Amino acid sequence: MGVAGSGKTTLAGILEERLGRPYAEADEFHPAANIAKMSAGTPLDDDDRWPWLEAIRDWLTEQTRAGRPSVVTCSALKRSYRDVLRSAEGRVRFVHLTAPTDLLEERMAHREGHFMPTTLLPSQLSTLEPLGTDEDGVTVVVDVPPQAVADRTLAALQD
């Protein structure tokens, strides 16, 4: 979980490779209307997000029922959004990726082919509710190369 530019997709790909787990990108669950809205620079509202989050939750449940621990990326900026994801069958753990704003902006500015414009980063940062102490998850700072972020993540999840 985390705002745009935090490296969710990069980390998930590394974890998929290292752990041999199925991986899904939350952006793939967005209906076309959500993508069009974000591409136009308009933040999504909760009415846009609920069906999207429920689709991700359902994918997680399908993986659990098939006996496949999995990895999914999702901004999951609010606790209420994470509550939807947590309602999937099986254990759902969160990895909150965080970085200084200037690093996030730099990463977003150099991405190619992504619909999320840098102008929406302030909206995401203002919406972000960090993991609560009672939530099953860890926070990882992403100020190092991706493989080192993966190392940090796996070490944090072992504690």
C-alpha positions as a LaTeX table, in Angstrom:
\begin{tabular}{lrrr}
\hline
Residue & $x$ (\AA) & $y$ (\AA) & $z$ (\AA) \\
\hline
Met1 & 0.00 & 0.00 & 0.00 \\
Gly2 & 1.03 & 3.60 & $-0.43$ \\
Val3 & 0.70 & 6.65 & $-2.61$ \\
Ala4 & 1.59 & 6.75 & $-6.28$ \\
Gly5 & 5.31 & 6.56 & $-6.93$ \\
Ser6 & 6.11 & 4.63 & $-3.76$ \\
Gly7 & 7.16 & 1.54 & $-5.70$ \\
Lys8 & 4.25 & $-0.80$ & $-5.06$ \\
Thr9 & 4.35 & $-2.39$ & $-8.51$ \\
Thr10 & 8.14 & $-2.74$ & $-8.53$ \\
Leu11 & 8.18 & $-4.36$ & $-5.09$ \\
Ala12 & 5.30 & $-6.68$ & $-5.93$ \\
Gly13 & 7.13 & $-7.93$ & $-9.02$ \\
Ile14 & 10.23 & $-8.67$ & $-6.95$ \\
Leu15 & 8.17 & $-10.45$ & $-4.28$ \\
Glu16 & 6.35 & $-12.44$ & $-6.96$ \\
Glu17 & 9.71 & $-13.60$ & $-8.29$ \\
Arg18 & 11.32 & $-14.30$ & $-4.92$ \\
Leu19 & 8.31 & $-15.97$ & $-3.29$ \\
Gly20 & 6.70 & $-17.58$ & $-6.34$ \\
Arg21 & 3.30 & $-16.14$ & $-5.45$ \\
Pro22 & 0.58 & $-14.92$ & $-7.79$ \\
Tyr23 & 0.55 & $-11.15$ & $-8.12$ \\
Ala24 & $-2.15$ & $-8.71$ & $-9.19$ \\
Glu25 & $-1.89$ & $-4.99$ & $-9.86$ \\
Ala26 & $-4.83$ & $-3.10$ & $-8.34$ \\
Asp27 & $-4.92$ & $-0.73$ & $-11.30$ \\
Glu28 & $-6.11$ & $-3.67$ & $-13.41$ \\
Phe29 & $-9.28$ & $-3.82$ & $-11.31$ \\
His30 & $-10.30$ & $-0.21$ & $-12.06$ \\
Pro31 & $-13.24$ & 0.23 & $-14.39$ \\
Ala32 & $-12.58$ & 2.39 & $-17.45$ \\
Ala33 & $-14.50$ & 5.30 & $-15.90$ \\
Asn34 & $-12.07$ & 5.45 & $-12.96$ \\
Ile35 & $-9.05$ & 5.44 & $-15.25$ \\
Ala36 & $-10.56$ & 8.19 & $-17.40$ \\
Lys37 & $-11.28$ & 10.28 & $-14.32$ \\
Met38 & $-7.72$ & 9.94 & $-12.96$ \\
Ser39 & $-6.19$ & 10.48 & $-16.40$ \\
Ala40 & $-8.05$ & 13.79 & $-16.52$ \\
Gly41 & $-6.46$ & 14.76 & $-13.20$ \\
Thr42 & $-9.60$ & 14.26 & $-11.12$ \\
Pro43 & $-9.21$ & 12.33 & $-7.87$ \\
Leu44 & $-11.52$ & 9.39 & $-7.29$ \\
Asp45 & $-14.15$ & 9.65 & $-4.60$ \\
Asp46 & $-15.27$ & 6.85 & $-2.31$ \\
Asp47 & $-18.19$ & 5.93 & $-4.58$ \\
Asp48 & $-15.62$ & 5.26 & $-7.31$ \\
Arg49 & $-13.44$ & 3.22 & $-5.00$ \\
Trp50 & $-15.84$ & 0.78 & $-3.29$ \\
Pro51 & $-16.48$ & $-1.51$ & $-6.32$ \\
Trp52 & $-12.77$ & $-1.41$ & $-7.14$ \\
Leu53 & $-11.78$ & $-2.43$ & $-3.60$ \\
Glu54 & $-14.43$ & $-5.15$ & $-3.53$ \\
Ala55 & $-13.05$ & $-6.61$ & $-6.78$ \\
Ile56 & $-9.56$ & $-6.74$ & $-5.25$ \\
Arg57 & $-10.97$ & $-8.33$ & $-2.09$ \\
Asp58 & $-12.74$ & $-10.96$ & $-4.19$ \\
Trp59 & $-9.50$ & $-11.74$ & $-6.06$ \\
Leu60 & $-7.71$ & $-12.21$ & $-2.73$ \\
Thr61 & $-10.47$ & $-14.55$ & $-1.57$ \\
Glu62 & $-10.20$ & $-16.58$ & $-4.80$ \\
Gln63 & $-6.47$ & $-16.98$ & $-4.23$ \\
Thr64 & $-7.00$ & $-18.09$ & $-0.63$ \\
Arg65 & $-9.66$ & $-20.62$ & $-1.65$ \\
Ala66 & $-7.25$ & $-22.02$ & $-4.23$ \\
Gly67 & $-4.53$ & $-22.34$ & $-1.57$ \\
Arg68 & $-2.33$ & $-19.69$ & $-3.17$ \\
Pro69 & $-0.81$ & $-17.03$ & $-0.91$ \\
Ser70 & $-0.65$ & $-13.93$ & $-3.10$ \\
Val71 & 0.59 & $-10.38$ & $-3.50$ \\
Val72 & $-1.57$ & $-7.48$ & $-4.65$ \\
Thr73 & $-0.74$ & $-3.83$ & $-5.01$ \\
Cys74 & $-3.27$ & $-1.27$ & $-3.86$ \\
Ser75 & $-2.93$ & 2.29 & $-2.63$ \\
Ala76 & $-5.28$ & 1.43 & 0.30 \\
Leu77 & $-4.85$ & 4.99 & 1.54 \\
Lys78 & $-7.62$ & 4.95 & 4.15 \\
Arg79 & $-8.29$ & 2.51 & 6.94 \\
Ser80 & $-11.84$ & 2.06 & 5.63 \\
Tyr81 & $-10.38$ & 0.93 & 2.30 \\
Arg82 & $-8.08$ & $-1.51$ & 4.07 \\
Asp83 & $-11.09$ & $-2.77$ & 6.02 \\
Val84 & $-12.67$ & $-3.86$ & 2.73 \\
Leu85 & $-9.48$ & $-5.66$ & 1.70 \\
Arg86 & $-9.14$ & $-7.21$ & 5.17 \\
Ser87 & $-12.59$ & $-8.75$ & 4.73 \\
Ala88 & $-11.13$ & $-11.18$ & 2.19 \\
Glu89 & $-10.84$ & $-14.76$ & 3.32 \\
Gly90 & $-7.43$ & $-15.62$ & 4.73 \\
Arg91 & $-4.83$ & $-13.39$ & 6.33 \\
Val92 & $-4.31$ & $-9.99$ & 4.74 \\
Arg93 & $-1.10$ & $-8.16$ & 5.71 \\
Phe94 & $-0.19$ & $-4.69$ & 4.56 \\
Val95 & 3.20 & $-3.30$ & 3.60 \\
His96 & 3.02 & 0.50 & 3.68 \\
Leu97 & 5.68 & 1.90 & 1.38 \\
Thr98 & 6.71 & 5.43 & 2.27 \\
Ala99 & 9.20 & 7.99 & 0.99 \\
Pro100 & 9.85 & 11.73 & 1.10 \\
Thr101 & 7.51 & 13.72 & $-1.17$ \\
Asp102 & 10.32 & 14.95 & $-3.42$ \\
Leu103 & 11.40 & 11.37 & $-4.13$ \\
Leu104 & 7.81 & 10.37 & $-4.93$ \\
Glu105 & 7.44 & 13.33 & $-7.31$ \\
Glu106 & 10.70 & 12.47 & $-9.05$ \\
Arg107 & 9.66 & 8.85 & $-9.53$ \\
Met108 & 6.25 & 9.83 & $-10.87$ \\
Ala109 & 7.77 & 12.36 & $-13.28$ \\
His110 & 9.92 & 9.63 & $-14.86$ \\
Arg111 & 7.25 & 6.95 & $-15.23$ \\
Glu112 & 6.11 & 6.13 & $-18.73$ \\
Gly113 & 2.67 & 4.94 & $-19.74$ \\
His114 & 0.96 & 5.41 & $-16.36$ \\
Phe115 & $-2.37$ & 7.20 & $-16.12$ \\
Met116 & $-1.75$ & 8.81 & $-12.69$ \\
Pro117 & $-0.45$ & 12.37 & $-13.13$ \\
Thr118 & 1.96 & 13.91 & $-10.62$ \\
Thr119 & $-0.67$ & 16.57 & $-9.91$ \\
Leu120 & $-2.73$ & 14.01 & $-7.97$ \\
Leu121 & 0.08 & 13.22 & $-5.49$ \\
Pro122 & $-0.91$ & 16.00 & $-3.02$ \\
Ser123 & $-4.47$ & 14.62 & $-2.98$ \\
Gln124 & $-3.15$ & 11.14 & $-2.21$ \\
Leu125 & $-0.84$ & 12.40 & 0.53 \\
Ser126 & $-3.68$ & 14.32 & 2.19 \\
Thr127 & $-5.93$ & 11.25 & 2.04 \\
Leu128 & $-3.30$ & 8.82 & 3.38 \\
Glu129 & $-4.03$ & 7.30 & 6.79 \\
Pro130 & $-0.90$ & 5.40 & 7.87 \\
Leu131 & $-1.30$ & 1.91 & 9.28 \\
Gly132 & $-2.70$ & 1.86 & 12.78 \\
Thr133 & $-0.86$ & $-0.06$ & 15.48 \\
Asp134 & $-3.75$ & $-2.53$ & 15.54 \\
Glu135 & $-3.52$ & $-3.24$ & 11.79 \\
Asp136 & $-1.65$ & $-6.30$ & 10.53 \\
Gly137 & 1.21 & $-4.79$ & 8.60 \\
Val138 & 4.58 & $-3.08$ & 8.45 \\
Thr139 & 5.92 & 0.24 & 7.17 \\
Val140 & 8.95 & 0.22 & 4.88 \\
Val141 & 10.90 & 3.28 & 3.76 \\
Val142 & 11.71 & 3.09 & 0.05 \\
Asp143 & 14.79 & 5.32 & $-0.08$ \\
Val144 & 17.05 & 2.53 & $-1.37$ \\
Pro145 & 17.15 & 0.49 & $-4.62$ \\
Pro146 & 14.20 & $-1.88$ & $-5.21$ \\
Gln147 & 16.04 & $-5.11$ & $-4.28$ \\
Ala148 & 17.00 & $-3.53$ & $-0.93$ \\
Val149 & 13.37 & $-2.48$ & $-0.41$ \\
Ala150 & 12.39 & $-6.11$ & $-0.97$ \\
Asp151 & 15.02 & $-7.21$ & 1.57 \\
Arg152 & 13.65 & $-4.69$ & 4.10 \\
Thr153 & 10.11 & $-5.82$ & 3.44 \\
Leu154 & 10.79 & $-9.52$ & 3.87 \\
Ala155 & 12.79 & $-8.86$ & 7.04 \\
Ala156 & 10.00 & $-6.69$ & 8.48 \\
Leu157 & 7.38 & $-9.34$ & 7.73 \\
Gln158 & 9.45 & $-11.94$ & 9.61 \\
Asp159 & 9.25 & $-10.00$ & 12.89 \\
\hline
\end{tabular}
